[in-house]
JSON list of C-alpha atoms in Angstrom, two decimals:
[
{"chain": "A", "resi": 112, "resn": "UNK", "atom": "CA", "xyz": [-5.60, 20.90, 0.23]},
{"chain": "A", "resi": 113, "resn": "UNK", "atom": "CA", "xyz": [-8.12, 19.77, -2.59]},
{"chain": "A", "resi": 114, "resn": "UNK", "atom": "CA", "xyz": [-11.66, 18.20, -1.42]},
{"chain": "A", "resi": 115, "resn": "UNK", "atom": "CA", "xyz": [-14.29, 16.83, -3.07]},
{"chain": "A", "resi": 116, "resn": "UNK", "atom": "CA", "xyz": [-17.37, 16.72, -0.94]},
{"chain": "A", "resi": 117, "resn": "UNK", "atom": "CA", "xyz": [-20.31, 14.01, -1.31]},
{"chain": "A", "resi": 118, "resn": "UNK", "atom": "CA", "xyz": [-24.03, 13.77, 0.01]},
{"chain": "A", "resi": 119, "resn": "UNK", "atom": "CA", "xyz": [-23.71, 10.93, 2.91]},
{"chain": "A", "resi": 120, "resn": "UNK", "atom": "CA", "xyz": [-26.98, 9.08, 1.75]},
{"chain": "A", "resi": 121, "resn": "UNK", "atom": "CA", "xyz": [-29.09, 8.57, -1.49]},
{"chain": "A", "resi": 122, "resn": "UNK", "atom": "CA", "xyz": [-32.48, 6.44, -1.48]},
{"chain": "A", "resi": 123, "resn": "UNK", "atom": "CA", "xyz": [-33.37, 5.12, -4.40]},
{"chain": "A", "resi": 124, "resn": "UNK", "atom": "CA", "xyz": [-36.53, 2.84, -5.55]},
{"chain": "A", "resi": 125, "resn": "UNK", "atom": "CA", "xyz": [-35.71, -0.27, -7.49]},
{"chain": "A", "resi": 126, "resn": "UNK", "atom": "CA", "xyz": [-36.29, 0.94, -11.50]},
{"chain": "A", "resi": 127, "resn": "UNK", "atom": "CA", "xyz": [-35.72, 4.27, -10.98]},
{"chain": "A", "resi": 128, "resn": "UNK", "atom": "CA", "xyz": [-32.78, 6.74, -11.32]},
{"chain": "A", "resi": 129, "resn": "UNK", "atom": "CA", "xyz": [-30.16, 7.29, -8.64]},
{"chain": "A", "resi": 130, "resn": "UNK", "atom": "CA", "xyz": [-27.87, 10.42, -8.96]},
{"chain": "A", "resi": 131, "resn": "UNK", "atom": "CA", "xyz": [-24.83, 11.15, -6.60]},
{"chain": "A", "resi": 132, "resn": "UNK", "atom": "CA", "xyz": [-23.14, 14.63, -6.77]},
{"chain": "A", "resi": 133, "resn": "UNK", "atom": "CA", "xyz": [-19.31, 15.35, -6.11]},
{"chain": "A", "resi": 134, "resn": "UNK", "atom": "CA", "xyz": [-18.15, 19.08, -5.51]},
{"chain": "A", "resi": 135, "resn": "UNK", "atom": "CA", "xyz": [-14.90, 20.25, -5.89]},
{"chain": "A", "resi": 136, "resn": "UNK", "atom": "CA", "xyz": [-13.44, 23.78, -6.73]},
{"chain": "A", "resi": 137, "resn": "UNK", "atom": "CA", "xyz": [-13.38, 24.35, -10.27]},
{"chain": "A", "resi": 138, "resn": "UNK", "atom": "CA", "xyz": [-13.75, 19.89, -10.81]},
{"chain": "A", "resi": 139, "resn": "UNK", "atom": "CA", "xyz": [-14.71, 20.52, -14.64]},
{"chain": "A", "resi": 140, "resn": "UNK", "atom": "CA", "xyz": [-10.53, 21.29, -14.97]},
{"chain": "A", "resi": 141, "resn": "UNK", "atom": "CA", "xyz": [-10.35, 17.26, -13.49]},
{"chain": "A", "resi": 142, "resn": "UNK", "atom": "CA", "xyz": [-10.75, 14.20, -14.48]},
{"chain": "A", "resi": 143, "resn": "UNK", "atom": "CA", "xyz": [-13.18, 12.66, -12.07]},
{"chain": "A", "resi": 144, "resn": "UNK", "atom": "CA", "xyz": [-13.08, 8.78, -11.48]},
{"chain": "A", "resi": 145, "resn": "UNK", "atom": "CA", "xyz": [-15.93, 6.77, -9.61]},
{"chain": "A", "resi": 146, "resn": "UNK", "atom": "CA", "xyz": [-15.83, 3.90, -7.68]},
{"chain": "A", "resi": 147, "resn": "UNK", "atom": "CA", "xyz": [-18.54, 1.23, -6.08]},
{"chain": "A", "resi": 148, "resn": "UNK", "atom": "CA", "xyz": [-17.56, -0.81, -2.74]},
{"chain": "A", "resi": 149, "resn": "UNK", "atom": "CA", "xyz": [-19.72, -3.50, -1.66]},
{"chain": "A", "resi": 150, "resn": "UNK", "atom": "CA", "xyz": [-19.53, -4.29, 2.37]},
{"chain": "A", "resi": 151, "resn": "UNK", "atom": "CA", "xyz": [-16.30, -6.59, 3.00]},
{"chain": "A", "resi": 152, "resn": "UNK", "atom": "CA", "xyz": [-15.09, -5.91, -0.91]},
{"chain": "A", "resi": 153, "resn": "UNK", "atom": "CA", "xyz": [-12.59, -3.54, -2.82]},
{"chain": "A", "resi": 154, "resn": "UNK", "atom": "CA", "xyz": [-13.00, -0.99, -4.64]},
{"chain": "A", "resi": 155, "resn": "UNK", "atom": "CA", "xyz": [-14.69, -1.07, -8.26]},
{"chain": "A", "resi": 156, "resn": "UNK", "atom": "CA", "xyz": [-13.58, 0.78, -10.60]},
{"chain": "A", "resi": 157, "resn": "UNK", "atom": "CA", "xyz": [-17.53, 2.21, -12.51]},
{"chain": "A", "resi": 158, "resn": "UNK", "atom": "CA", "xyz": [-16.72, 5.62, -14.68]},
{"chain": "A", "resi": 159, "resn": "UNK", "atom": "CA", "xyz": [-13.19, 7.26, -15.82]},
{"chain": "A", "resi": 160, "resn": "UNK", "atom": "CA", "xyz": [-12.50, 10.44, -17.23]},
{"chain": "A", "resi": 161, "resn": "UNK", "atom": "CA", "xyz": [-15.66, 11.65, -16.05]},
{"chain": "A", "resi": 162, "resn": "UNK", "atom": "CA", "xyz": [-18.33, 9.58, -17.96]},
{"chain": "A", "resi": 163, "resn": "UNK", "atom": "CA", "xyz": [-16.18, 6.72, -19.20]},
{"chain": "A", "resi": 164, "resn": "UNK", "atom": "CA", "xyz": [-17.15, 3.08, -18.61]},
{"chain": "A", "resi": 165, "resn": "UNK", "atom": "CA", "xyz": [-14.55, 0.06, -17.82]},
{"chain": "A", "resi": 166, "resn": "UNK", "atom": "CA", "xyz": [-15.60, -3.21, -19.65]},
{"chain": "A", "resi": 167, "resn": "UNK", "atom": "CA", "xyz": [-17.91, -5.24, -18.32]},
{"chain": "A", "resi": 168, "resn": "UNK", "atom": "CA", "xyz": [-19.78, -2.14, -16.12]},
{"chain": "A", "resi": 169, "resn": "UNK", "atom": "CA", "xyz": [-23.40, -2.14, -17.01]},
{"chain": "A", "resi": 170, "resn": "UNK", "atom": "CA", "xyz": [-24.60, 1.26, -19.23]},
{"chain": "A", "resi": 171, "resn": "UNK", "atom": "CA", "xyz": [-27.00, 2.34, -16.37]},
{"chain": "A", "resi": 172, "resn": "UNK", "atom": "CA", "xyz": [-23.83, 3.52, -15.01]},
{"chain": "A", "resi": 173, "resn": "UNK", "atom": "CA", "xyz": [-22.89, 7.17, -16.31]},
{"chain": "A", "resi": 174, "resn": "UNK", "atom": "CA", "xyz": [-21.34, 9.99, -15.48]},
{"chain": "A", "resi": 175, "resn": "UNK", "atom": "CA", "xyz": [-21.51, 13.79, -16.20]},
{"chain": "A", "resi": 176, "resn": "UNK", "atom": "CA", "xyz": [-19.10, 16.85, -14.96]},
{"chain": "A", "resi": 177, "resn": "UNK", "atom": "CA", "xyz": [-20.09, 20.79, -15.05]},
{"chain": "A", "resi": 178, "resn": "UNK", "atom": "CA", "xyz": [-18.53, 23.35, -13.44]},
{"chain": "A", "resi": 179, "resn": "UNK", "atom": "CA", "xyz": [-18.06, 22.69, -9.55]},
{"chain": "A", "resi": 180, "resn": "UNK", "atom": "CA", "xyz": [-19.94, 19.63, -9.55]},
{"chain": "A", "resi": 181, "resn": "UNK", "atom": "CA", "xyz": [-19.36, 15.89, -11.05]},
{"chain": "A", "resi": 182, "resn": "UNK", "atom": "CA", "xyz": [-22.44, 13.39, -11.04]},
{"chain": "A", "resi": 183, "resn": "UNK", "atom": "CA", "xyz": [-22.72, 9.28, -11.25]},
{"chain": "A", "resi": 184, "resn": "UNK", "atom": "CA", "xyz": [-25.89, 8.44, -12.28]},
{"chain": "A", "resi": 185, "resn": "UNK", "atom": "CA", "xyz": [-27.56, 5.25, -12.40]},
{"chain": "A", "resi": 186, "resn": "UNK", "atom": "CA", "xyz": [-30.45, 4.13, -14.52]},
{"chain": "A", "resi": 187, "resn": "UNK", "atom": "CA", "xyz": [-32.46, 1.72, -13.32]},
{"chain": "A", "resi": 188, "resn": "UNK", "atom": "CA", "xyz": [-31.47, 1.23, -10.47]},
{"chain": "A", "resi": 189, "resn": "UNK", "atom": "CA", "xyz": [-30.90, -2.93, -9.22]},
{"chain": "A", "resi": 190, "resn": "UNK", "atom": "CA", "xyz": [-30.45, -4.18, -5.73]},
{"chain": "A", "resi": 191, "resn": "UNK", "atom": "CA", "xyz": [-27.33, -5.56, -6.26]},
{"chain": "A", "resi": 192, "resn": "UNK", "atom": "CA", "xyz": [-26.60, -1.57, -7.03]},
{"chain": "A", "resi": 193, "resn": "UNK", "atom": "CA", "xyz": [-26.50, -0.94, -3.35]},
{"chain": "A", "resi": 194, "resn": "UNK", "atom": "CA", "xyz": [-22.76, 0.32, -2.02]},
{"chain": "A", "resi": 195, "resn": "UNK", "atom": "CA", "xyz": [-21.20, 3.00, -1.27]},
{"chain": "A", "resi": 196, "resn": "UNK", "atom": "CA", "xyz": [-19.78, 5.29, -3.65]},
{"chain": "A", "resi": 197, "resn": "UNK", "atom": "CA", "xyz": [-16.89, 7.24, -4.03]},
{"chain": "A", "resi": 198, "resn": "UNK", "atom": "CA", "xyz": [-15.54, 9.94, -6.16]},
{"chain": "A", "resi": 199, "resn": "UNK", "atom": "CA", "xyz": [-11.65, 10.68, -7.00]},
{"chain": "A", "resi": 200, "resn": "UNK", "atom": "CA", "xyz": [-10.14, 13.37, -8.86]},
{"chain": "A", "resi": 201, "resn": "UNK", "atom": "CA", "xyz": [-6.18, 14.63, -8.82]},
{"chain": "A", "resi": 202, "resn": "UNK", "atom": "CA", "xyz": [-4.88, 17.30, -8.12]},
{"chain": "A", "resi": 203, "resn": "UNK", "atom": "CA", "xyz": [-1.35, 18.92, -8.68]},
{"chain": "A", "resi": 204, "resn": "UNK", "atom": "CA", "xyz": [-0.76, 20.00, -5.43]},
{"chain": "A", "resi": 205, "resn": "UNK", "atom": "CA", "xyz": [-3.07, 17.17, -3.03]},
{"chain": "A", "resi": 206, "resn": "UNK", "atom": "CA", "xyz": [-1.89, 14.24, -5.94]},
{"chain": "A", "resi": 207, "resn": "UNK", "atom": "CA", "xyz": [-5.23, 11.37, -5.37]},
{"chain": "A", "resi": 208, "resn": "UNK", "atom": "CA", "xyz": [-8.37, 12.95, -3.56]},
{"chain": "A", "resi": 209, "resn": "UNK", "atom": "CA", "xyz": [-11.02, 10.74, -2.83]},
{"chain": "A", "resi": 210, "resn": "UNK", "atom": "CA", "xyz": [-15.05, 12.34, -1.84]},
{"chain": "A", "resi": 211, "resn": "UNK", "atom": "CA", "xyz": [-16.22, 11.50, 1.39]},
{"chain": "A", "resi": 212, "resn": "UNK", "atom": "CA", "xyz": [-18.44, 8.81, 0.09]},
{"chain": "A", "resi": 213, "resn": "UNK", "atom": "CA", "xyz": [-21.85, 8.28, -0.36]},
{"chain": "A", "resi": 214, "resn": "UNK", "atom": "CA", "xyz": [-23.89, 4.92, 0.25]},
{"chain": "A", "resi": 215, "resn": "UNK", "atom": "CA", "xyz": [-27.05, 4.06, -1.75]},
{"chain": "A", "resi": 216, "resn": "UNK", "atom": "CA", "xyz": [-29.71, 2.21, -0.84]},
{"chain": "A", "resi": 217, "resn": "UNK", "atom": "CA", "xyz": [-32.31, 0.31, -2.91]},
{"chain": "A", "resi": 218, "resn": "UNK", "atom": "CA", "xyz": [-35.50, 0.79, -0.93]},
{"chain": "B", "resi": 237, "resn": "UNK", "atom": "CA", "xyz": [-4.84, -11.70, -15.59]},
{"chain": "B", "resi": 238, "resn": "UNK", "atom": "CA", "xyz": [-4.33, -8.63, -13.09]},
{"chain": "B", "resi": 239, "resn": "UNK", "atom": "CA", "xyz": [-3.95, -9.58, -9.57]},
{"chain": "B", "resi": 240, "resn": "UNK", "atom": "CA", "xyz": [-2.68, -7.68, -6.19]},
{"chain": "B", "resi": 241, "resn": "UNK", "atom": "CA", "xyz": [-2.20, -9.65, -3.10]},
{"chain": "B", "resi": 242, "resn": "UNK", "atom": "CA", "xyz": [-1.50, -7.80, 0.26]},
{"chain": "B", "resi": 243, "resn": "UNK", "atom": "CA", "xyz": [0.17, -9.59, 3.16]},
{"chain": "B", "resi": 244, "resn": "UNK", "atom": "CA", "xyz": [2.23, -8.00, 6.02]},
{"chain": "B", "resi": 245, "resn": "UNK", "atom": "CA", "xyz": [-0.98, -6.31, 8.14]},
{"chain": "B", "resi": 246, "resn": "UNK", "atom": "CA", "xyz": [-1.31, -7.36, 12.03]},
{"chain": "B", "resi": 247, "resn": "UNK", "atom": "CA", "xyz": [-1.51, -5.87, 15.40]},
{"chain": "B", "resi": 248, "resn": "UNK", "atom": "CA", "xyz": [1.20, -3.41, 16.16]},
{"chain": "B", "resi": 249, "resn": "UNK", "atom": "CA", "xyz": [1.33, -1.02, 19.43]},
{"chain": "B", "resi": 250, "resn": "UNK", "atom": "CA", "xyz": [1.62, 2.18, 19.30]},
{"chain": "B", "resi": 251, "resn": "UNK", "atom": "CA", "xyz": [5.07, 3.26, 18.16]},
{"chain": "B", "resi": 252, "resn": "UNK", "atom": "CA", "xyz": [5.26, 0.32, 16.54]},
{"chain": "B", "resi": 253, "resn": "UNK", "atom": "CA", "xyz": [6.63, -0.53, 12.72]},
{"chain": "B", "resi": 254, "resn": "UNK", "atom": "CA", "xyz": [5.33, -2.58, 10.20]},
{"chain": "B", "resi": 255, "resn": "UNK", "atom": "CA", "xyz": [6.04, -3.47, 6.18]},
{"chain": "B", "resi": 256, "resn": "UNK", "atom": "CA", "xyz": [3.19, -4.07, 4.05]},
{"chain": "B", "resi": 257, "resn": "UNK", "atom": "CA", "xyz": [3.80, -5.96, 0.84]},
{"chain": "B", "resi": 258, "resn": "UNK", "atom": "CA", "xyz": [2.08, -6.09, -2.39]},
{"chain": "B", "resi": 259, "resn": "UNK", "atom": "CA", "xyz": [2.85, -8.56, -4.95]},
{"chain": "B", "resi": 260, "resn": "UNK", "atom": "CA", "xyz": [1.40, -7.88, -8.32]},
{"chain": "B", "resi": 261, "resn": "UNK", "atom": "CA", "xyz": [1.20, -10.32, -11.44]},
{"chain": "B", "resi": 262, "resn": "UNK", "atom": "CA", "xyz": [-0.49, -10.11, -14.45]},
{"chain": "B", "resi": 263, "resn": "UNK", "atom": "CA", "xyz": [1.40, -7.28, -15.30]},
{"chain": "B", "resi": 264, "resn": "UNK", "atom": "CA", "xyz": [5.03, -5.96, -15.17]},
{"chain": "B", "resi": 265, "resn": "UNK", "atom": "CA", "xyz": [5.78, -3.05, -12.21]},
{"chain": "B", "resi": 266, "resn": "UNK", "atom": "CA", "xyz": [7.65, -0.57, -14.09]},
{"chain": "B", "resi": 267, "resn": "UNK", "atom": "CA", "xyz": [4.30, -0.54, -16.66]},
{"chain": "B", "resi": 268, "resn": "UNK", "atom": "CA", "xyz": [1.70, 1.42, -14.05]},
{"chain": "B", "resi": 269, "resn": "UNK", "atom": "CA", "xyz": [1.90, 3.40, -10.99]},
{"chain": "B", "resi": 270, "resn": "UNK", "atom": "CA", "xyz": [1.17, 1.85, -8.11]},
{"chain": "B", "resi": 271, "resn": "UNK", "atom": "CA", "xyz": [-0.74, 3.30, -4.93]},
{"chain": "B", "resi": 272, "resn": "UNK", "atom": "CA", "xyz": [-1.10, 2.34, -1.21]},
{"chain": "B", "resi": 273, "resn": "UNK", "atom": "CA", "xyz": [-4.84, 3.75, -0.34]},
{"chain": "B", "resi": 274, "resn": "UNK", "atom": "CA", "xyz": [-6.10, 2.71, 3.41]},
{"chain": "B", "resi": 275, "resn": "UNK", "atom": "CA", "xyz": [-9.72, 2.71, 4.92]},
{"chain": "B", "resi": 276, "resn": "UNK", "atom": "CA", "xyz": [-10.33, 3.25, 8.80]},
{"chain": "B", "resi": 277, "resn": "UNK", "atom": "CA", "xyz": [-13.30, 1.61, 9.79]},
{"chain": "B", "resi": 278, "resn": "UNK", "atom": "CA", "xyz": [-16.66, 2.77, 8.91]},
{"chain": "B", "resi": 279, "resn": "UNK", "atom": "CA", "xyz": [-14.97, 5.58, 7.22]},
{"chain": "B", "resi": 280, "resn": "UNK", "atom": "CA", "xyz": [-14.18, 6.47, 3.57]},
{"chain": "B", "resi": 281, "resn": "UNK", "atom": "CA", "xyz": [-11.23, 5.87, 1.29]},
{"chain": "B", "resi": 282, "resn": "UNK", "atom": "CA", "xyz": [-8.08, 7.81, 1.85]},
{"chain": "B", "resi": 283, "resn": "UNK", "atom": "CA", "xyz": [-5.07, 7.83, -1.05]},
{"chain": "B", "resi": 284, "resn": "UNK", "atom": "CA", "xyz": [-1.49, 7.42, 1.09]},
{"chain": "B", "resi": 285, "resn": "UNK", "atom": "CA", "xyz": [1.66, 6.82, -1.51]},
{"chain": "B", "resi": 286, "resn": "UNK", "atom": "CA", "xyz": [2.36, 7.04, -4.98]},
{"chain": "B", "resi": 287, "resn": "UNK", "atom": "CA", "xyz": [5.29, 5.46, -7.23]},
{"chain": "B", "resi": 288, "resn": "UNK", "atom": "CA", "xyz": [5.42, 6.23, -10.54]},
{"chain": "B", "resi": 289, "resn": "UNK", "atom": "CA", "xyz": [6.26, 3.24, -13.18]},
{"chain": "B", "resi": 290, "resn": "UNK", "atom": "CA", "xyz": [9.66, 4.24, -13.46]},
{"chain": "B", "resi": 291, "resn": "UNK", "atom": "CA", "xyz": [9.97, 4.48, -9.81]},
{"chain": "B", "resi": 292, "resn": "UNK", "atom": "CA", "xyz": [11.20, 7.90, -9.98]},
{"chain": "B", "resi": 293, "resn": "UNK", "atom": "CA", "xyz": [8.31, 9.70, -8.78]},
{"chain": "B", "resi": 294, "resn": "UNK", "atom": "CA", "xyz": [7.39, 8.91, -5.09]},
{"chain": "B", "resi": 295, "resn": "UNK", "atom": "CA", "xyz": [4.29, 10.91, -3.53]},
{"chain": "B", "resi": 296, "resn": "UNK", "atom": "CA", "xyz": [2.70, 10.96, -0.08]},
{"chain": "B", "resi": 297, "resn": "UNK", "atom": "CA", "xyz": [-0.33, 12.20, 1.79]},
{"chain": "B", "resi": 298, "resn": "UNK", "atom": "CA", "xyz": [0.36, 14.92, 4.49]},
{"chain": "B", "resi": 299, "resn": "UNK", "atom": "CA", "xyz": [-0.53, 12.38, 7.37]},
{"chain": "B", "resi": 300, "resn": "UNK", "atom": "CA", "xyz": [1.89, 10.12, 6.51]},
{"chain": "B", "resi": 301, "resn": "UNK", "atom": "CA", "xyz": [4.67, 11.87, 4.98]},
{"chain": "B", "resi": 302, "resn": "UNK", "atom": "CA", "xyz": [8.34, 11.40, 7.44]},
{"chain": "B", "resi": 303, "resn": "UNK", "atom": "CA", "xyz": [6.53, 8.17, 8.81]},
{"chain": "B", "resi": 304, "resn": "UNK", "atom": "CA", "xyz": [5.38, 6.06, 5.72]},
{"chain": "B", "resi": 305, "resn": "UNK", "atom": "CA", "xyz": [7.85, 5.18, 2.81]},
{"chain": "B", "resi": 306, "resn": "UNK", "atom": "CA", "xyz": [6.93, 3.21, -0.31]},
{"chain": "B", "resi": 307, "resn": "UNK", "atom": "CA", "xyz": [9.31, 0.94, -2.33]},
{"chain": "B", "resi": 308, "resn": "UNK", "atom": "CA", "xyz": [9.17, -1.94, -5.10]},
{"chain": "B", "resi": 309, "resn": "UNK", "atom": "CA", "xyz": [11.76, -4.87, -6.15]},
{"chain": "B", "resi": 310, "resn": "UNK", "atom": "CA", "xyz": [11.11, -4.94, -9.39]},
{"chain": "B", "resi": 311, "resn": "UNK", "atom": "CA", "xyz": [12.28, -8.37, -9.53]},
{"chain": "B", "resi": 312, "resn": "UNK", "atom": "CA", "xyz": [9.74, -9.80, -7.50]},
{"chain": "B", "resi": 313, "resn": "UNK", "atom": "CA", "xyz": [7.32, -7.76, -8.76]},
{"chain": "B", "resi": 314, "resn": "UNK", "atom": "CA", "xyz": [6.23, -6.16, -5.33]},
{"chain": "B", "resi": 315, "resn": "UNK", "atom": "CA", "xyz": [5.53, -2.78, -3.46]},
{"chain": "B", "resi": 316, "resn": "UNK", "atom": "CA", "xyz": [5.93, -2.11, 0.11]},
{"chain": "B", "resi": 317, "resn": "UNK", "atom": "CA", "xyz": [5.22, -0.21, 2.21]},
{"chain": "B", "resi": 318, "resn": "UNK", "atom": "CA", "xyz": [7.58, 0.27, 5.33]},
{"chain": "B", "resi": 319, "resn": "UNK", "atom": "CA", "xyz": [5.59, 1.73, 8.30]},
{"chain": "B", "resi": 320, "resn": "UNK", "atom": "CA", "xyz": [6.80, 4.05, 11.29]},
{"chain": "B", "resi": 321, "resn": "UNK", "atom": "CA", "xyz": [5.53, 5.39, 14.19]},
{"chain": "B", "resi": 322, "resn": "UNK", "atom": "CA", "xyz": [2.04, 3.74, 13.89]},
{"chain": "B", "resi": 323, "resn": "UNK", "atom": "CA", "xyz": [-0.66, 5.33, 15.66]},
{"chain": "B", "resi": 324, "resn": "UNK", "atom": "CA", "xyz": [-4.28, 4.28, 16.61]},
{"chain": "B", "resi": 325, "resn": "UNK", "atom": "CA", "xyz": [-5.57, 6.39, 14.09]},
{"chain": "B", "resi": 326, "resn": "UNK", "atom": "CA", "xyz": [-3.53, 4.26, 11.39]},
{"chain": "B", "resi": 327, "resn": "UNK", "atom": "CA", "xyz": [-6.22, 1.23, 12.07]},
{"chain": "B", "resi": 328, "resn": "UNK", "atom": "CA", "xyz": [-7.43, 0.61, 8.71]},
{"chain": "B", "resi": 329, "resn": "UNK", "atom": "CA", "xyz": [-7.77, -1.87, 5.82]},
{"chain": "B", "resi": 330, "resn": "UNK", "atom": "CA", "xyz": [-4.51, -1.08, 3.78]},
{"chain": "B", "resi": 331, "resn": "UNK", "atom": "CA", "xyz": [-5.15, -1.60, 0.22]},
{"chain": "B", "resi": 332, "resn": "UNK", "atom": "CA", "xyz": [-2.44, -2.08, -3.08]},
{"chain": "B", "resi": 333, "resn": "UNK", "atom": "CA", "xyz": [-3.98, 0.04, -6.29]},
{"chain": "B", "resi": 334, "resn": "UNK", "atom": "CA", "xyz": [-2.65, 0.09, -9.89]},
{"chain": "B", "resi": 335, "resn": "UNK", "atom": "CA", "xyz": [-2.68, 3.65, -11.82]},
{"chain": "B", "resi": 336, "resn": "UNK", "atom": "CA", "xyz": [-4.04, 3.14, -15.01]},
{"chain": "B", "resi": 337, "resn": "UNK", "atom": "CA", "xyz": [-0.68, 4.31, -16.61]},
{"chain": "B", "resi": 338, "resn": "UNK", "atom": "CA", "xyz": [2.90, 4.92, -16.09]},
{"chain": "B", "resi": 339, "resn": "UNK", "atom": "CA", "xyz": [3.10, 8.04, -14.17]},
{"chain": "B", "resi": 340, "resn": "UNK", "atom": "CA", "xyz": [0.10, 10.75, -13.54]},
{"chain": "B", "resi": 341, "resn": "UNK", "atom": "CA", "xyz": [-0.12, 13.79, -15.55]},
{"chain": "B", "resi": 342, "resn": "UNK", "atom": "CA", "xyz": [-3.80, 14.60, -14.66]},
{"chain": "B", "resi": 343, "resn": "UNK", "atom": "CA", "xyz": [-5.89, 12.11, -15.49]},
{"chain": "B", "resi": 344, "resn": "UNK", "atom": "CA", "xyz": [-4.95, 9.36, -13.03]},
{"chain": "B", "resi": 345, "resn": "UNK", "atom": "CA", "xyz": [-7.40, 6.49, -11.83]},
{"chain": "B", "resi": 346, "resn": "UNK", "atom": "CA", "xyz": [-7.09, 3.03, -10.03]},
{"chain": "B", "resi": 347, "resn": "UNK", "atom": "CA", "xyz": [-8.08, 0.24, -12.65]},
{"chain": "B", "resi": 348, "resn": "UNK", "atom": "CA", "xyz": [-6.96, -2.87, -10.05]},
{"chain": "B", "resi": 349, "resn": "UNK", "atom": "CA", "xyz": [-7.54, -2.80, -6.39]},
{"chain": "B", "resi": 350, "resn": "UNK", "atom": "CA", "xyz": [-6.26, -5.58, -3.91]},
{"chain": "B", "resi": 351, "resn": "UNK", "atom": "CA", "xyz": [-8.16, -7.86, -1.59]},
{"chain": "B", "resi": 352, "resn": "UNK", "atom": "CA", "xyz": [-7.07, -5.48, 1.37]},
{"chain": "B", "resi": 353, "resn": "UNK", "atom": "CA", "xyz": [-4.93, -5.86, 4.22]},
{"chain": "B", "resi": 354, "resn": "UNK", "atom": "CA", "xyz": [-5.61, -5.37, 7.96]},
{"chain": "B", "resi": 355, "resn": "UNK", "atom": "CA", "xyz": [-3.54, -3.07, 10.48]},
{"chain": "B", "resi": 356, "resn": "UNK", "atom": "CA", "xyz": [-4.53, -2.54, 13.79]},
{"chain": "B", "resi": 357, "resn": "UNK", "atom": "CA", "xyz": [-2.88, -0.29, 15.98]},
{"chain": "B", "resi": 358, "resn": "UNK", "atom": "CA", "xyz": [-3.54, -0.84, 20.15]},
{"chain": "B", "resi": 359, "resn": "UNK", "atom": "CA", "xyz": [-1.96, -1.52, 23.45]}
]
């Protein structure tokens, strides 16, 4: 089956520029989604189709694929920033795949 | 306005079966795909069914496949999903997602999540 694998943990001071990695075999043939949950909340849709942003998702949210490896990246980086992240691709054979996760933290 | 409501979580016992329900508005069913994607506690996000927006395509995760089934009346504008031998390790936060488009080919994301329902699974 299909995995993508995140870091568990990224520090980050407040201003500067957070960046969480998602490996997968051969991701730059995906689309890779990214998502932001807040303790207690759903979900949040933040980048599509790699590096895409919804409406009304700040532009220090971005996001980059190459090769094995997808990144979210956030620019100045706010408190209200601090979640846990999650990547999802799809694959033909595993359908949805969601990363392990990765939770920031605004030091 | 896009909104999922959940409803339908509880305690169960092992063994035990339960329906969640999902009732969307905002937006007609046979328009998106729709996704049941659960959380166990303290752990990460894991994608369980798929129906496509014609309803013809149904998918499931390996660990729930032959237990878990997902439907919709498109009438009332809902999704379900019907439950079956539930086991601790089902404990989670069940949530409803809408696929950004009728069915997947590829490039498939969740653009609305639900509030999130609660199952718990103990003796």
């Amino acid at each position: 089956s299909y995995e993508l694998t995140q870091p568990p943990s990224v520090s980050v001071s407040p201003g500067q520029t957070a960046s969480i990695a998602c490996s997968g075999y051969k991701l730059d043939d995906k689309f890779v989604s990214w998502y932001q949950q807040k303790p207690g909340q759903s979900p949040v849709l933040v980048i599509y189709h790699d590096n895409k942003r919804p409406s009304g998702i700040p532009e220090r949210f971005s996001g980059s694929s190459s090769r094995n490896t997808a990144t979210l990246t956030i620019s100045g980086t706010q408190a209200i920033d601090e979640a846990d992240y999650y990547c999802q691709a799809w694959d033909i054979m595993t359908f949805h795949v969601f990363g392990t996760g990765t939770r920031v933290t605004v030091l | 306005e896009v909104q999922l409501v959940e409803s339908g979580g509880g305690l169960v016992q092992p063994g035990g079966s339960l329906r969640l329900s999902c009732e969307a508005s905002g937006f007609p069913l046979n328009t998106n795909n729709m996704n049941w994607v659960r959380q166990a506690p303290g752990k990460g996000l894991e994608w369980l069914s798929y129906i496509s927006g014609g309803g013809g395509t149904i998918k499931y995760a390996d660990s729930v496949k032959g237990r878990f089934t997902i439907s919709r009346d498109i009438a009332k504008n809902s999704v379900y999903l019907e439950m079956n031998s539930l086991r601790d390790e089902d404990t989670a936060v069940y949530y409803c997602a809408r696929g950004h488009v009728h069915n997947c080919g590829g490039d498939c994301y969740f653009d609305y999540w639900g509030q999130g329902i609660l199952l718990t699974v103990s003796s």
